[in-house]
Amino acid sequence: MVPRADALSAQAGFSLIEMLVALAVFALAVLGLLNLAGESTRTAVAIEERVLAAVVADNVAVEAATLDVRDLADEASGSEEAGGRDWRWTRRSSPTADPSLLRVDIRVSPPGEERVAAEVALFRSLPQ
């Protein structure tokens, strides 16, 4: 028996319900990928901020390592430009359990914020 042309055309292709289900599954996959791309962008911005703040902290630490130890006794603060932004830094010195060492703490904050984005501790020997 030969199949009729009407029966073949009804079986070939997708129904409207099948197309809607396939479109819904595709839309969910696209939403998941868009969310992933957004999260990746947010992470990249946070990493960039931390790296730039760490560069500023390292620069201030190098300056503190080359300063006279007597100049480190005073608390200091300032700003430095990195990545097109002005970063605020503070430098504090404190004694350690070893009387021949001085601890220098450096904290860097993003512009216009109070939170610390990078922190470095440096130890300097005191003159005998």
XYZ file of N, CA, C and O in Angstrom:
512
model
N 0.826 -1.172 0.000
C 0.000 0.000 0.000
C 0.882 1.250 0.000
O 1.842 1.350 0.739
N 0.552 2.206 -0.810
C 1.316 3.438 -0.971
C 0.721 4.489 -0.044
O -0.493 4.704 -0.027
N 1.588 5.185 0.756
C 1.047 6.220 1.651
C 0.533 7.409 0.864
O 1.049 7.751 -0.191
N -0.463 8.008 1.384
C -1.066 9.159 0.728
C -0.223 10.418 0.947
O 0.516 10.535 1.919
N -0.336 11.395 0.101
C 0.427 12.642 0.175
C 0.014 13.459 1.401
O 0.840 14.120 2.014
N -1.268 13.407 1.787
C -1.735 14.163 2.954
C -1.103 13.633 4.235
O -0.745 14.393 5.125
N -0.948 12.310 4.338
C -0.372 11.715 5.544
C 1.104 12.067 5.658
O 1.615 12.298 6.754
N 1.818 12.130 4.546
C 3.239 12.479 4.577
C 3.456 13.930 4.968
O 4.344 14.257 5.735
N 2.654 14.820 4.440
C 2.830 16.233 4.746
C 2.466 16.527 6.197
O 3.015 17.428 6.805
N 1.592 15.798 6.800
C 1.222 16.001 8.194
C 2.329 15.518 9.128
O 2.493 16.024 10.225
N 3.125 14.529 8.712
C 4.178 13.991 9.555
C 5.502 14.724 9.361
O 6.367 14.672 10.211
N 5.706 15.358 8.263
C 6.958 16.070 8.007
C 6.918 17.430 8.683
O 5.982 18.186 8.511
N 7.959 17.768 9.482
C 8.032 19.075 10.131
C 7.667 19.001 11.605
O 7.442 17.934 12.172
N 7.607 20.173 12.226
C 7.337 20.278 13.659
C 5.983 20.920 13.878
O 5.544 21.764 13.097
N 5.385 20.576 14.975
C 4.120 21.222 15.323
C 4.437 22.543 16.029
O 5.566 22.820 16.419
N 3.451 23.357 16.204
C 3.613 24.653 16.858
C 4.050 24.466 18.310
O 4.919 25.206 18.802
N 3.504 23.492 18.987
C 3.877 23.225 20.387
C 5.346 22.824 20.476
O 6.080 23.300 21.355
N 5.802 21.984 19.567
C 7.206 21.563 19.569
C 8.136 22.760 19.333
O 9.180 22.888 19.976
N 7.748 23.653 18.464
C 8.555 24.844 18.197
C 8.600 25.767 19.411
O 9.645 26.324 19.743
N 7.469 25.924 20.093
C 7.439 26.779 21.287
C 8.292 26.201 22.412
O 8.983 26.929 23.115
N 8.246 24.896 22.592
C 9.079 24.247 23.618
C 10.552 24.417 23.273
O 11.372 24.748 24.130
N 10.914 24.208 22.018
C 12.308 24.371 21.600
C 12.775 25.813 21.788
O 13.892 26.066 22.246
N 11.917 26.769 21.473
C 12.252 28.183 21.652
C 12.418 28.522 23.133
O 13.321 29.286 23.507
N 11.587 27.972 23.988
C 11.702 28.213 25.431
C 13.011 27.644 25.979
O 13.685 28.289 26.790
N 13.385 26.453 25.552
C 14.650 25.850 25.995
C 15.821 26.708 25.510
O 16.757 26.977 26.265
N 15.776 27.161 24.280
C 16.835 28.012 23.745
C 16.917 29.333 24.518
O 18.013 29.818 24.823
N 15.770 29.911 24.844
C 15.750 31.173 25.594
C 16.365 30.994 26.981
O 17.101 31.866 27.465
N 16.094 29.884 27.651
C 16.697 29.622 28.960
C 18.215 29.480 28.855
O 18.956 29.966 29.714
N 18.679 28.830 27.816
C 20.128 28.690 27.620
C 20.771 30.049 27.368
O 21.834 30.350 27.917
N 20.135 30.893 26.581
C 20.667 32.223 26.302
C 20.690 33.067 27.569
O 21.655 33.788 27.830
N 19.658 32.993 28.389
C 19.635 33.743 29.646
C 20.766 33.300 30.568
O 21.403 34.134 31.228
N 21.014 32.021 30.620
C 22.123 31.521 31.436
C 23.465 32.042 30.947
O 24.321 32.437 31.748
N 23.657 32.080 29.644
C 24.912 32.595 29.085
C 25.058 34.094 29.308
O 26.158 34.583 29.579
N 23.974 34.840 29.209
C 24.030 36.274 29.473
C 24.372 36.551 30.931
O 25.135 37.470 31.242
N 23.806 35.764 31.837
C 24.119 35.916 33.255
C 25.595 35.619 33.506
O 26.264 36.323 34.259
N 26.112 34.603 32.864
C 27.520 34.250 32.993
C 28.413 35.373 32.471
O 29.418 35.718 33.093
N 28.065 35.966 31.353
C 28.850 37.066 30.795
C 28.825 38.283 31.719
O 29.850 38.949 31.919
N 27.685 38.578 32.320
C 27.584 39.694 33.255
C 28.424 39.465 34.500
O 29.110 40.370 34.982
N 28.393 38.267 35.024
C 29.189 37.935 36.202
C 30.674 38.017 35.885
O 31.476 38.486 36.699
N 31.050 37.590 34.708
C 32.444 37.669 34.281
C 32.909 39.119 34.195
O 34.025 39.446 34.607
N 32.079 39.990 33.698
C 32.411 41.413 33.609
C 32.565 42.021 34.999
O 33.509 42.780 35.247
N 31.660 41.696 35.912
C 31.757 42.217 37.282
C 33.034 41.733 37.959
O 33.694 42.482 38.673
N 33.401 40.487 37.736
C 34.621 39.943 38.320
C 35.848 40.633 37.751
O 36.791 40.945 38.478
N 35.851 40.893 36.458
C 36.986 41.573 35.830
C 37.171 42.978 36.390
O 38.307 43.416 36.631
N 36.086 43.684 36.648
C 36.164 45.033 37.218
C 36.726 44.966 38.639
O 37.584 45.782 39.020
N 36.280 43.996 39.424
C 36.773 43.867 40.800
C 38.253 43.512 40.814
O 39.023 44.043 41.630
N 38.681 42.646 39.916
C 40.094 42.271 39.852
C 40.939 43.467 39.416
O 42.025 43.702 39.957
N 40.453 44.220 38.452
C 41.188 45.404 38.009
C 41.382 46.378 39.166
O 42.475 46.923 39.357
N 40.340 46.585 39.959
C 40.438 47.495 41.093
C 41.463 47.005 42.111
O 42.290 47.771 42.601
N 41.436 45.716 42.412
C 42.389 45.170 43.379
C 43.819 45.265 42.878
O 44.736 45.555 43.641
N 44.037 44.999 41.596
C 45.386 45.057 41.042
C 45.910 46.491 41.075
O 47.060 46.733 41.472
N 45.093 47.449 40.667
C 45.526 48.842 40.691
C 45.809 49.311 42.115
O 46.800 50.007 42.362
N 44.959 48.924 43.058
C 45.190 49.299 44.460
C 46.466 48.647 44.989
O 47.217 49.269 45.743
N 46.743 47.420 44.590
C 47.971 46.744 45.016
C 49.200 47.421 44.434
O 50.241 47.521 45.110
N 49.112 47.919 43.210
C 50.232 48.649 42.607
C 50.512 49.917 43.404
O 51.668 50.239 43.706
N 49.461 50.637 43.769
C 49.628 51.849 44.571
C 50.234 51.501 45.932
O 51.164 52.169 46.402
N 49.731 50.452 46.572
C 50.260 50.047 47.875
C 51.733 49.665 47.772
O 52.540 50.030 48.638
N 52.103 48.957 46.719
C 53.503 48.587 46.530
C 54.376 49.818 46.293
O 55.504 49.896 46.794
N 53.872 50.788 45.546
C 54.631 52.022 45.317
C 54.873 52.773 46.624
O 55.974 53.256 46.873
N 53.851 52.876 47.438
C 53.994 53.568 48.724
C 54.926 52.770 49.636
O 55.722 53.347 50.385
N 54.879 51.439 49.555
C 55.770 50.604 50.369
C 57.229 50.808 49.958
O 58.120 50.851 50.812
N 57.480 50.937 48.667
C 58.849 51.193 48.213
C 59.332 52.544 48.720
O 60.476 52.681 49.162
N 58.458 53.538 48.683
C 58.824 54.849 49.227
C 59.130 54.743 50.717
O 60.087 55.339 51.210
N 58.315 53.976 51.454
C 58.532 53.810 52.892
C 59.830 53.050 53.164
O 60.491 53.283 54.175
N 60.204 52.158 52.269
C 61.445 51.403 52.455
C 62.669 52.272 52.227
O 63.738 51.981 52.766
N 62.528 53.339 51.452
C 63.673 54.199 51.162
C 63.731 55.437 52.048
O 64.753 56.115 52.070
N 62.654 55.743 52.755
C 62.647 56.910 53.651
C 63.514 56.651 54.871
O 63.747 55.510 55.267
N 63.929 57.744 55.488
C 64.618 57.637 56.776
C 63.628 57.104 57.803
O 62.462 57.501 57.808
N 64.086 56.241 58.680
C 63.194 55.603 59.657
C 62.536 56.642 60.551
O 61.381 56.485 60.961
N 63.221 57.736 60.839
C 62.635 58.781 61.699
C 61.428 59.430 61.031
O 60.497 59.873 61.697
N 61.424 59.466 59.696
C 60.276 60.035 58.968
C 59.060 59.109 59.001
O 57.943 59.550 58.753
N 59.271 57.840 59.290
C 58.161 56.891 59.345
C 57.399 56.949 60.661
O 56.346 56.337 60.788
N 57.931 57.658 61.638
C 57.265 57.716 62.943
C 55.919 58.431 62.854
O 54.995 58.116 63.603
N 55.797 59.363 61.932
C 54.545 60.105 61.779
C 53.609 59.364 60.835
O 54.039 58.741 59.874
N 52.315 59.476 61.149
C 51.318 58.907 60.225
C 51.254 59.796 58.999
O 51.319 61.012 59.090
N 51.132 59.171 57.838
C 51.082 59.935 56.594
C 49.926 59.434 55.739
O 49.494 58.285 55.855
N 49.439 60.320 54.895
C 48.393 59.941 53.945
C 48.575 60.791 52.697
O 49.233 61.824 52.724
N 47.991 60.321 51.624
C 48.103 61.052 50.380
C 47.296 60.378 49.299
O 46.471 59.502 49.567
N 47.537 60.794 48.083
C 46.850 60.181 46.949
C 47.859 59.962 45.834
O 48.871 60.652 45.743
N 47.557 58.992 45.016
C 48.419 58.641 43.891
C 47.525 58.213 42.742
O 46.513 57.546 42.957
N 47.916 58.574 41.539
C 47.111 58.209 40.382
C 47.594 56.889 39.797
O 48.789 56.661 39.643
N 46.642 56.033 39.508
C 46.926 54.765 38.831
C 45.677 54.352 38.066
O 44.566 54.387 38.610
N 45.828 53.980 36.836
C 44.695 53.549 36.030
C 43.694 54.648 35.769
O 42.505 54.377 35.599
N 44.167 55.904 35.754
C 43.259 57.015 35.495
C 42.407 57.421 36.685
O 41.471 58.201 36.537
N 42.718 56.880 37.873
C 41.961 57.232 39.083
C 42.925 57.670 40.175
O 44.059 57.224 40.225
N 42.449 58.523 41.073
C 43.246 58.940 42.223
C 42.914 58.032 43.402
O 41.768 58.000 43.863
N 43.909 57.306 43.895
C 43.739 56.377 45.012
C 44.228 57.052 46.283
O 45.256 57.720 46.296
N 43.495 56.880 47.360
C 43.902 57.432 48.656
C 44.669 56.366 49.426
O 44.253 55.212 49.469
N 45.784 56.748 50.041
C 46.555 55.804 50.835
C 46.875 56.399 52.200
O 46.927 57.619 52.350
N 47.036 55.538 53.173
C 47.476 55.941 54.511
C 48.624 55.034 54.925
O 48.665 53.851 54.571
N 49.557 55.612 55.672
C 50.716 54.863 56.158
C 50.838 55.076 57.658
O 50.877 56.210 58.135
N 50.855 53.975 58.413
C 50.983 54.032 59.875
C 52.130 53.133 60.306
O 52.313 52.042 59.766
N 52.866 53.581 61.296
C 53.972 52.783 61.839
C 53.621 52.356 63.249
O 52.958 53.076 63.987
N 54.092 51.180 63.606
C 53.863 50.689 64.964
C 55.048 49.812 65.374
O 55.673 49.160 64.535
N 55.346 49.804 66.668
C 56.443 48.950 67.132
C 56.046 47.477 67.080
O 54.867 47.133 67.029
N 57.036 46.624 67.063
C 56.793 45.180 67.063
C 57.331 44.587 68.368
O 57.895 45.295 69.200
N 57.146 43.285 68.531
C 57.672 42.607 69.723
C 59.198 42.646 69.736
O 59.814 42.626 70.799
N 59.800 42.712 68.566
C 61.245 42.841 68.454
C 61.589 44.333 68.461
O 61.168 45.066 67.560
N 62.319 44.818 69.451
C 62.590 46.263 69.525
C 63.444 46.801 68.377
O 63.515 48.017 68.186
N 64.033 45.937 67.584
C 64.851 46.420 66.471
C 64.066 46.528 65.161
O 64.628 46.891 64.137
N 62.766 46.209 65.208
C 61.937 46.273 64.007
C 60.786 47.248 64.163
O 60.218 47.390 65.248
N 60.436 47.880 63.063
C 59.293 48.782 62.994
C 58.351 48.250 61.921
O 58.781 47.917 60.816
N 57.076 48.156 62.252
C 56.078 47.699 61.284
C 55.430 48.915 60.638
O 54.992 49.841 61.320
N 55.337 48.894 59.323
C 54.704 49.977 58.571
C 53.521 49.370 57.817
O 53.694 48.478 56.992
N 52.319 49.838 58.126
C 51.101 49.365 57.465
C 50.640 50.405 56.456
O 50.534 51.592 56.779
N 50.336 49.934 55.258
C 49.878 50.814 54.185
C 48.524 50.308 53.715
O 48.367 49.130 53.416
N 47.555 51.216 53.673
C 46.202 50.878 53.219
C 45.826 51.796 52.068
O 46.070 52.999 52.127
N 45.204 51.210 51.055
C 44.798 51.973 49.875
C 43.295 51.831 49.697
O 42.755 50.721 49.758
N 42.625 52.966 49.478
C 41.174 52.984 49.283
C 40.842 53.537 47.905
O 41.540 54.415 47.400
N 39.755 53.027 47.306
C 39.328 53.581 46.016
C 38.871 55.025 46.176
O 38.502 55.453 47.278
N 38.877 55.773 45.100
C 38.441 57.170 45.192
C 36.986 57.283 45.644
O 36.119 56.593 45.124
N 36.770 58.108 46.653
C 35.417 58.363 47.145
C 34.841 57.275 48.018
O 33.647 57.296 48.321
N 35.643 56.310 48.464
C 35.142 55.224 49.309
C 36.030 55.077 50.540
O 37.185 55.457 50.536
N 35.457 54.491 51.583
C 36.194 54.279 52.825
C 36.785 52.874 52.935
O 37.681 52.645 53.735
N 36.292 51.935 52.160
C 36.772 50.558 52.285
C 38.199 50.430 51.774
O 38.651 51.200 50.941
N 38.902 49.433 52.299
C 40.292 49.192 51.920
C 40.320 48.214 50.747
O 39.778 47.117 50.832
N 40.968 48.625 49.655
C 41.063 47.767 48.475
C 42.361 46.975 48.463
O 42.425 45.902 47.866
N 43.400 47.497 49.120
C 44.678 46.782 49.196
C 45.378 47.190 50.480
O 45.228 48.314 50.960
N 46.146 46.259 51.021
C 46.857 46.513 52.265
C 48.208 45.809 52.199
O 48.310 44.674 51.733
N 49.247 46.501 52.641
C 50.603 45.957 52.629
C 51.243 46.250 53.979
O 51.057 47.334 54.535
N 51.982 45.285 54.503
C 52.763 45.485 55.724
C 54.234 45.383 55.364
O 54.651 44.504 54.616
N 55.007 46.307 55.919
C 56.424 46.386 55.642
C 57.155 46.443 56.978
O 56.692 47.100 57.910
N 58.280 45.764 57.103
C 59.068 45.789 58.331
C 60.405 46.453 58.032
O 61.082 46.078 57.070
N 60.750 47.424 58.864
C 62.015 48.154 58.725
C 62.836 47.954 59.987
O 62.313 47.940 61.090
N 64.130 47.843 59.806
C 64.994 47.743 60.975
C 65.255 49.140 61.516
O 65.398 50.100 60.754
N 65.318 49.255 62.825
C 65.577 50.533 63.469
C 67.083 50.691 63.682
O 67.799 49.715 63.917
N 67.553 51.927 63.609
C 68.988 52.144 63.841
C 69.341 51.822 65.291
O 68.573 52.072 66.204
N 70.522 51.266 65.469
C 70.969 50.892 66.817
C 71.630 52.046 67.524
O 72.237 52.880 67.094
